Coordinates of C-alpha atoms in Angstrom, one line a residue:
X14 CA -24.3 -13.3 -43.3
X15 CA -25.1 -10.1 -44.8
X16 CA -22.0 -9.0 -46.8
X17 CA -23.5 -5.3 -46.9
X18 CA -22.9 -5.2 -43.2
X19 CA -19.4 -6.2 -43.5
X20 CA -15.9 -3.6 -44.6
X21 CA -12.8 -4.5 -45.7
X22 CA -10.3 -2.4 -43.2
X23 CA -6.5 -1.9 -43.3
X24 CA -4.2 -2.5 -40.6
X25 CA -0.7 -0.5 -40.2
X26 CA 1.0 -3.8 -41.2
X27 CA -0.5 -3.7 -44.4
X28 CA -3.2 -6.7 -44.7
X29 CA -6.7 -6.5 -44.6
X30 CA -9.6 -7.5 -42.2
X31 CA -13.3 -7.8 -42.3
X32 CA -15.4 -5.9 -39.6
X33 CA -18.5 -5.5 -38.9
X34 CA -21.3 -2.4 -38.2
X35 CA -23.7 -4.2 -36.5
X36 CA -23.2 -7.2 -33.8
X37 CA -22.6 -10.4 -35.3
X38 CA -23.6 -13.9 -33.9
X39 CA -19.9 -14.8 -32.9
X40 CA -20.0 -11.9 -31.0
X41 CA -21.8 -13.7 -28.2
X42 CA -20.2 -17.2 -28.3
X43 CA -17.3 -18.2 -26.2
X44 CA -13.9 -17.9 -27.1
X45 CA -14.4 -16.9 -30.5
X46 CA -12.0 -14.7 -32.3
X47 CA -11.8 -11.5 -34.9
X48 CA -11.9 -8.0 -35.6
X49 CA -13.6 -5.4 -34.2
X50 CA -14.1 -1.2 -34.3
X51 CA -12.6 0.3 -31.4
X52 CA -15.5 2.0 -30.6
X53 CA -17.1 -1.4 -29.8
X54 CA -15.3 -1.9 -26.7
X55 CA -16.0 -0.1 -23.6
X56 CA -12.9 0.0 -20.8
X57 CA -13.7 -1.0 -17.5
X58 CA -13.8 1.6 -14.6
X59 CA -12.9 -1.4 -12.3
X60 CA -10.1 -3.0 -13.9
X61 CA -7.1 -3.7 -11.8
X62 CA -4.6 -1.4 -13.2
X63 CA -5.0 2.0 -11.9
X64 CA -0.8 3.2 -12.5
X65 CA 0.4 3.2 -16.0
X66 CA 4.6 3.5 -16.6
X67 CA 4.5 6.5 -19.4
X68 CA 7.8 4.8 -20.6
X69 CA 6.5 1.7 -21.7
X70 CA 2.8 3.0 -22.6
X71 CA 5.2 5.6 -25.2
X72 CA 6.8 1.9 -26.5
X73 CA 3.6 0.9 -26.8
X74 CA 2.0 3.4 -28.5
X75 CA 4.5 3.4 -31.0
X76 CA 5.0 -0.1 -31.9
X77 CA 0.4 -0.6 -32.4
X78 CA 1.5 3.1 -35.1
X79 CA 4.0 1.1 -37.3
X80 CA 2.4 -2.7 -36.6
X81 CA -0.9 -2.5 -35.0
X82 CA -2.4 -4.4 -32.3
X83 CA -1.1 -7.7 -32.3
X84 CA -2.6 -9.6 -29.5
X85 CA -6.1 -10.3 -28.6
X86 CA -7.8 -8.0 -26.7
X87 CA -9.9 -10.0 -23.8
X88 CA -13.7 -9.1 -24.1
X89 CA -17.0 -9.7 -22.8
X90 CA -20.8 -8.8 -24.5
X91 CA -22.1 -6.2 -22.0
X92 CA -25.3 -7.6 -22.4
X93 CA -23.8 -10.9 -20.7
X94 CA -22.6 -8.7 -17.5
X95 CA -25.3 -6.9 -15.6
X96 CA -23.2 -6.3 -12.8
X97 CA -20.8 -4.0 -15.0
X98 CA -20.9 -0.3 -15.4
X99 CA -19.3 1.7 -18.2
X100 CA -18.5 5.7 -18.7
X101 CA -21.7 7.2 -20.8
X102 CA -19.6 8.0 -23.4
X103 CA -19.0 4.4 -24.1
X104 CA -23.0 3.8 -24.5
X105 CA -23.1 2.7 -27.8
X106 CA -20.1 -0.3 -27.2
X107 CA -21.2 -4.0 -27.5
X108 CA -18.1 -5.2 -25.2
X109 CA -16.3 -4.4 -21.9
X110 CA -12.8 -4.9 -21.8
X111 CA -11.6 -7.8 -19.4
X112 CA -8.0 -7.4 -20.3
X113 CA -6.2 -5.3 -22.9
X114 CA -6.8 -1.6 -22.1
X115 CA -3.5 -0.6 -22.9
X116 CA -3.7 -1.6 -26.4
X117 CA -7.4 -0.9 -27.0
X118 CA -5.9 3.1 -25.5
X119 CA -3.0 2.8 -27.9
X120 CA -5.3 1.8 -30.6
X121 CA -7.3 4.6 -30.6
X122 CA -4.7 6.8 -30.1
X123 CA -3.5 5.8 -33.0
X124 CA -6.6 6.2 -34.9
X125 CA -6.7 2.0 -36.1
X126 CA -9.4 1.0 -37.9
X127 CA -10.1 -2.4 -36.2
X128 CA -8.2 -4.5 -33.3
X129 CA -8.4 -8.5 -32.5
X130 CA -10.9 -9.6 -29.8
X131 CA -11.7 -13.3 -27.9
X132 CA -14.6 -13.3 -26.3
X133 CA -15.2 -14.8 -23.0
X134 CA -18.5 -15.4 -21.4
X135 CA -18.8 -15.0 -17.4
X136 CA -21.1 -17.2 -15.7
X137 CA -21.1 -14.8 -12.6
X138 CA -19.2 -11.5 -11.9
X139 CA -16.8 -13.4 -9.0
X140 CA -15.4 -15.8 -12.1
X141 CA -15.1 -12.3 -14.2
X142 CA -13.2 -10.1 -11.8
X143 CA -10.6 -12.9 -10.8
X144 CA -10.4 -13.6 -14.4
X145 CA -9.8 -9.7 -14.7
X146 CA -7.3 -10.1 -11.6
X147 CA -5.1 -13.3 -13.2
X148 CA -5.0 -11.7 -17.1
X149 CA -4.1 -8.2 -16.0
X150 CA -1.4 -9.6 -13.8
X151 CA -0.2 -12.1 -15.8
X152 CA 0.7 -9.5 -18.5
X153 CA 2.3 -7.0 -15.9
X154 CA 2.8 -7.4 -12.5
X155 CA 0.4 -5.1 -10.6
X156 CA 1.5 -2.6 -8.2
X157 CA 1.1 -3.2 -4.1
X158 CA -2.3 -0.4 -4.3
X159 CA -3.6 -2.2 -7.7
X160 CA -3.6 -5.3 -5.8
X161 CA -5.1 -4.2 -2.7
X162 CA -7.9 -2.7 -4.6
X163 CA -8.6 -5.9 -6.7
X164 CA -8.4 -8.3 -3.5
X165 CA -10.7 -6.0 -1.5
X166 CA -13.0 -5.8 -4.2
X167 CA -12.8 -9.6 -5.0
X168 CA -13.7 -9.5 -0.7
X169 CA -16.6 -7.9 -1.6
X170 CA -17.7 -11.0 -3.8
X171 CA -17.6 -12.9 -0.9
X172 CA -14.6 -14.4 -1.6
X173 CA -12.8 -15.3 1.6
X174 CA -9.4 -14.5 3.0
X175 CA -7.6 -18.2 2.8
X176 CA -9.2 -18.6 -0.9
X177 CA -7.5 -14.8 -2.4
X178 CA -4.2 -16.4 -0.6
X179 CA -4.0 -19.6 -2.5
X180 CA -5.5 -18.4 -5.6
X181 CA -2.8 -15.8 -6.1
X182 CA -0.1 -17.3 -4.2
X183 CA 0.3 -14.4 -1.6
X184 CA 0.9 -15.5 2.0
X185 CA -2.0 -13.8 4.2
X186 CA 0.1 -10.8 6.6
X187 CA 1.2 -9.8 2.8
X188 CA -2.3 -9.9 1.8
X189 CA -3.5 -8.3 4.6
X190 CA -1.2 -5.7 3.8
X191 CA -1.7 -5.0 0.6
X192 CA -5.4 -4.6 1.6
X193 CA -4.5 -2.2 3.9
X194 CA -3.4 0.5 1.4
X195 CA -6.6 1.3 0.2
X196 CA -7.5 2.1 3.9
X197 CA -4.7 5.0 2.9
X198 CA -5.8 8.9 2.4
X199 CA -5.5 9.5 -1.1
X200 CA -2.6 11.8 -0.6
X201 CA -0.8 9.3 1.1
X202 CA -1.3 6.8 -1.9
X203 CA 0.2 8.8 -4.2
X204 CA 3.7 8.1 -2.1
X205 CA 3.2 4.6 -3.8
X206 CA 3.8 5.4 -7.2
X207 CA 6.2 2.9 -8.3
X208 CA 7.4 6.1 -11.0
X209 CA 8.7 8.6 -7.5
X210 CA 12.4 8.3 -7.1
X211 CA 13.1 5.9 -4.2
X212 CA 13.9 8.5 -1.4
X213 CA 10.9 10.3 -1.7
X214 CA 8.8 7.1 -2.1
X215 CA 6.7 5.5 1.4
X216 CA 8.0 1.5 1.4
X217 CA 4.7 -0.9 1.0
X218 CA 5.4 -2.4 4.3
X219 CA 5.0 1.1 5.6
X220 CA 1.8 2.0 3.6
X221 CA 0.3 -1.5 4.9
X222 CA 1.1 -1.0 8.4
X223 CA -0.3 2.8 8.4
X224 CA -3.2 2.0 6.7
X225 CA -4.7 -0.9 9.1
X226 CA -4.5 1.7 11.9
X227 CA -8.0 1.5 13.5
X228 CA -9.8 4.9 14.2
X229 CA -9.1 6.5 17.3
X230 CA -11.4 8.3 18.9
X231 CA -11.0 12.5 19.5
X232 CA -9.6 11.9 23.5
X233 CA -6.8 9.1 21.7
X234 CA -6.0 11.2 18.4
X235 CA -5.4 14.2 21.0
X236 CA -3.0 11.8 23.1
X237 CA -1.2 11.1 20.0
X238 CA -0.6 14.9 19.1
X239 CA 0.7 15.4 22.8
X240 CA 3.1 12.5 22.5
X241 CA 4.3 12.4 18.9
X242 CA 4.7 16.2 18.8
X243 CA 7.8 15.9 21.4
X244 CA 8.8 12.6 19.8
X245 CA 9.2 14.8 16.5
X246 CA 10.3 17.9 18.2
X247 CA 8.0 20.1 15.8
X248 CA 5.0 21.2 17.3
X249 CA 2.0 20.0 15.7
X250 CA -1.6 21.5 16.1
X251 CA -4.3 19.6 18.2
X252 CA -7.7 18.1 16.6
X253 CA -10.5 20.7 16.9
X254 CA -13.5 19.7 18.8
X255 CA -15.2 18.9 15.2
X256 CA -12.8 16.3 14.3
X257 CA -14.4 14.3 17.2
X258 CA -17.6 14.7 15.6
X259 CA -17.4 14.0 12.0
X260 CA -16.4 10.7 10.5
X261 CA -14.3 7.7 11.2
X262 CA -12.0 8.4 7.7
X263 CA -11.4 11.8 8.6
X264 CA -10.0 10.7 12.4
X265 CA -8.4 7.4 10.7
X266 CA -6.8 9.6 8.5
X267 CA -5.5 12.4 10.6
X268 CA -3.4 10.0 12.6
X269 CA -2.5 8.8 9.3
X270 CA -0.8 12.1 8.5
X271 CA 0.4 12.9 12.2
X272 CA 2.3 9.2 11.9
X273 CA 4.1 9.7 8.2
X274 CA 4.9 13.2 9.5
X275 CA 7.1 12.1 12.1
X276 CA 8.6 9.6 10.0
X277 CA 9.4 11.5 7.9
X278 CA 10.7 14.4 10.3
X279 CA 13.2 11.8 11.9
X280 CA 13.9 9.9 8.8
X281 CA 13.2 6.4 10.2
X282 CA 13.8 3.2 8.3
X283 CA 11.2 1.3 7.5
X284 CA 12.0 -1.0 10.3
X285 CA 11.6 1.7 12.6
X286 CA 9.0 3.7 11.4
X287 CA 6.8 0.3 11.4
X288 CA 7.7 0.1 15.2
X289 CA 6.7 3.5 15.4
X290 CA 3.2 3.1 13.5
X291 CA 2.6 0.1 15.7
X292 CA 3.1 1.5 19.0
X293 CA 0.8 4.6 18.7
X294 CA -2.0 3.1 16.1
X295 CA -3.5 0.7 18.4
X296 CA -7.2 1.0 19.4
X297 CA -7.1 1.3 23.1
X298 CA -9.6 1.7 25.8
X299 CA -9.8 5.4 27.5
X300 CA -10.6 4.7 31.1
X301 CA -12.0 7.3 32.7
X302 CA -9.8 8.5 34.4
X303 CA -9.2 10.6 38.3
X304 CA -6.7 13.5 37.5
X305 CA -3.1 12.6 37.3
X306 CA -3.9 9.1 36.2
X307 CA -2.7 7.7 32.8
X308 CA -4.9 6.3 30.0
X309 CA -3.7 3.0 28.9
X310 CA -2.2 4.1 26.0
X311 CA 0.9 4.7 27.9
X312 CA 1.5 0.8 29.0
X313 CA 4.2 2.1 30.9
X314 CA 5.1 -1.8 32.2
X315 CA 5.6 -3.1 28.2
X316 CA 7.9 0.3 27.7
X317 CA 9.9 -0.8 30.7
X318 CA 10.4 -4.0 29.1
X319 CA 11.8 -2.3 25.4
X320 CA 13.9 -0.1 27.2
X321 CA 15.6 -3.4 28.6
X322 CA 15.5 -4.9 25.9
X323 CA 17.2 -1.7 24.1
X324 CA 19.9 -1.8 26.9
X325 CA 20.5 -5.9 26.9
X326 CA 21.1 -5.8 22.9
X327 CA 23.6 -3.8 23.2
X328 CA 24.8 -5.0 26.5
X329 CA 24.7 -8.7 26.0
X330 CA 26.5 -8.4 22.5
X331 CA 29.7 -10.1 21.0
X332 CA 30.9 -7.1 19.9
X333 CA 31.2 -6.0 24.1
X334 CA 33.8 -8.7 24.0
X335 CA 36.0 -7.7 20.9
X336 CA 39.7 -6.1 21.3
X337 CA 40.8 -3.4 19.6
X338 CA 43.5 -5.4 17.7
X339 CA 40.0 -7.3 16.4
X340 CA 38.3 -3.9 15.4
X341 CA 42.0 -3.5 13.5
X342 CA 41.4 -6.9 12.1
X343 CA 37.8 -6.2 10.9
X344 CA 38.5 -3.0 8.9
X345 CA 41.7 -3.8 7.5
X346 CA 40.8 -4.0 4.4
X347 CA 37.9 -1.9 4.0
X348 CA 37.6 2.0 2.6
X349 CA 38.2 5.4 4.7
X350 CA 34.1 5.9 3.7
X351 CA 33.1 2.6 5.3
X352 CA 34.7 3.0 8.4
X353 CA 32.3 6.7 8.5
X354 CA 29.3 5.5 7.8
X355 CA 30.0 2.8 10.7
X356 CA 31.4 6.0 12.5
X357 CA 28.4 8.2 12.0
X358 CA 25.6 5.3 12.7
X359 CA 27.5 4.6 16.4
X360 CA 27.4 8.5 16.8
X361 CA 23.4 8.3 15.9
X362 CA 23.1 5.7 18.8
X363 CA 25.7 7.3 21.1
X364 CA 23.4 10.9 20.9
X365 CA 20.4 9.2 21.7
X366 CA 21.4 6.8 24.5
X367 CA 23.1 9.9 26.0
X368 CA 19.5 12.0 25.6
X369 CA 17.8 9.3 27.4
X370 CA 20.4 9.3 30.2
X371 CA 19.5 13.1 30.6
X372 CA 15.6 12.7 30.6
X373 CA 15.9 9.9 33.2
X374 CA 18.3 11.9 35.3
X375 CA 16.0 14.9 35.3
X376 CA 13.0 12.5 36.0
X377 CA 15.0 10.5 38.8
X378 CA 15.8 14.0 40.8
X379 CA 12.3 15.2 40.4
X380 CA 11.1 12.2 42.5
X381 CA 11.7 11.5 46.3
X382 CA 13.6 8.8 47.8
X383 CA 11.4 5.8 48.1
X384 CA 11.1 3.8 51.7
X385 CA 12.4 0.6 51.6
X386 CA 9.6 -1.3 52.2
X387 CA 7.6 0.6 49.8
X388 CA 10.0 -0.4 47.3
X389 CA 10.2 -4.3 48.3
X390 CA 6.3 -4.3 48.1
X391 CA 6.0 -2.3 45.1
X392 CA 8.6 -5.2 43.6
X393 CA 7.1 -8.3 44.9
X394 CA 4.1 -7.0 43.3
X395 CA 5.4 -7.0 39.9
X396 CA 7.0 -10.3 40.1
X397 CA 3.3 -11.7 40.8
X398 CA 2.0 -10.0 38.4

């Protein structure tokens, strides 16, 4: 080894280390260990970890100023990853970063003269980016959109569905879900920031569920602006023409927006607003229809149904049986602010069961008595059926 290639470098903690200017031979061999300039190592554009907490990246900072970096920085030789792409300004680095970029940013922040570097060499880029997937979240636990972008871009490797489950432990609807945020418009994704106070923050069960809607198409995003504009009671503006005629992202999206807008209007839990999302974001089939006649999006026969099944939970209910000396029992020992909120949530319900009485009433004495045998036909029909 030529000792004319090699400085003598101090770290914050006081001791001294030997780094090169030009590549060494260990640079290239697995799992081999030392010191390294900073501006040797190249971060990857495609690692996992998109959100960093300020708090803890302040910590950090601060502890690599008074005591340097003290654990190894993850690395591969660029040279041994064609498949990788790096920022130009990184052109003249020997490694990319596999795992570390928090500490390789804090180092040179701090202005260190050297950090600690494995190496690692990838026999393919599927072994590298789920080697990239395990370290990163190993160290910290990813957010929900970090690990939707890593598993779809781990799909893209071919790697298939039941493999991502068992690999990372994940059961497949959670999966599925967390794939689903990246189908998100970018707006949208920035609701996801683990960092936004909670109230103002959209639930990853939500975000999952709204982004695998499936592209409607201009005559199905039009029927949702018609129906979710009186189910938010704001009126909302209709698609143009153009919307119909440019891509499927911009008319995925739009319904995107149309959805989390009444959600948001009516403040509805995340159980709800998943019901919500699910019942309008469905791709169905626009007959062609006669004037007058209903596109199947209205499936008036399965709304029927949760309108029973509405009136029958309530209905067919224990609490239908309880005394008042039992309600006394219940709350006897509970706070003047409890027995509100249970106040207020029965006064939520009793306002909209009463609304619906109204809009059936007024549809009920729009319509003409039907003839009896009408009736028993038009019922023995839906019993077959």
């Amino acid at each position: 080894m030529n000792t004319l290639l090699l400085k003598i470098v101090t770290l914050p903690d006081g001791s001294d280390v030997e780094v090169s200017e030009t590549p060494l031979e260990w640079w290239t061999k697995p799992n081999k260990s030392g010191f390294v300039r900073t501006n040797m190592l190249a971060p990857d554009p495609k690692q996992p970890r998109r959100h960093i907490n300020s708090e803890r990246l302040k910590e950090l900072h601060k502890s690599i100023a008074s005591c340097g970096v003290r654990e190894t920085i993850t690395v591969t030789p660029l040279s041994h990853v064609p498949w990788a792409t790096i920022d130009s300004e990184h052109n003249d680095a020997f490694f990319l970063i596999v795992s570390g970029h928090r500490r390789w940013n804090g180092a040179c922040l701090g202005e260190l003269s050297a950090v600690p570097i494995r190496v690692i060499i990838y026999e393919s880029e599927k072994d590298h980016r789920i080697d990239a997937s395990l370290l990163n979240a190993n160290r910290e636990e990813l957010s929900a959109l970090e690990q939707g972008f890593e598993f779809a871009r781990l799909r893209e490797l071919k790697w298939k569905i039941n493999e991502l489950s068992a690999h990372f432990g994940i059961a497949l609807p959670q999966l599925y879900g967390r794939m689903n945020l990246t189908r998100l418009h970018p707006d949208i994704q920035k609701l996801l920031d683990p960092e936004l106070p909670r109230k103002r923050r959209l639930s990853v069960n939500v975000g999952g569920t709204l982004g695998g809607v499936k592209t409607p198409t201009l005559e199905e995003l039009k029927d949702a602006y018609e129906i979710l504009s009186d189910t938010a009671g704001i009126e909302l503006a209709e698609p143009s023409e153009e919307v119909g005629n440019i891509d499927d992202d911009v008319r995925r999206f739009s319904l995107q927006k149309l959805l989390l807008t009444v959600i948001q209007q009516r403040s509805l839990s995340s159980k709800r607003a998943i019901e919500l999302i699910r019942e309008h974001s469905l791709r169905l089939k626009s007959a062609n229809r006669a004037a007058g006649r209903k596109t199947e999006r209205y499936q008036p026969r399965r709304r029927k149904r949760a309108i029973h099944g509405l009136v029958d939970g309530i209905t067919g209910s224990v609490v239908m049986d309880w005394s008042p000396r039992e309600f006394d029992k219940i709350f006897e020992l509970s706070p003047r602010e409890e027995v509100e909120e249970f106040i207020a949530t029965l006064q939520e319900g009793e306002g909209f069961l009463g609304g619906l009485v109204k809009i059936l009433t007024k549809i009920r004495d729009a319509k003409k008595p039907t003839h009896s045998d009408v009736l028993r036909a038009m019922r023995e029909r839906e019993a077959t059926d």
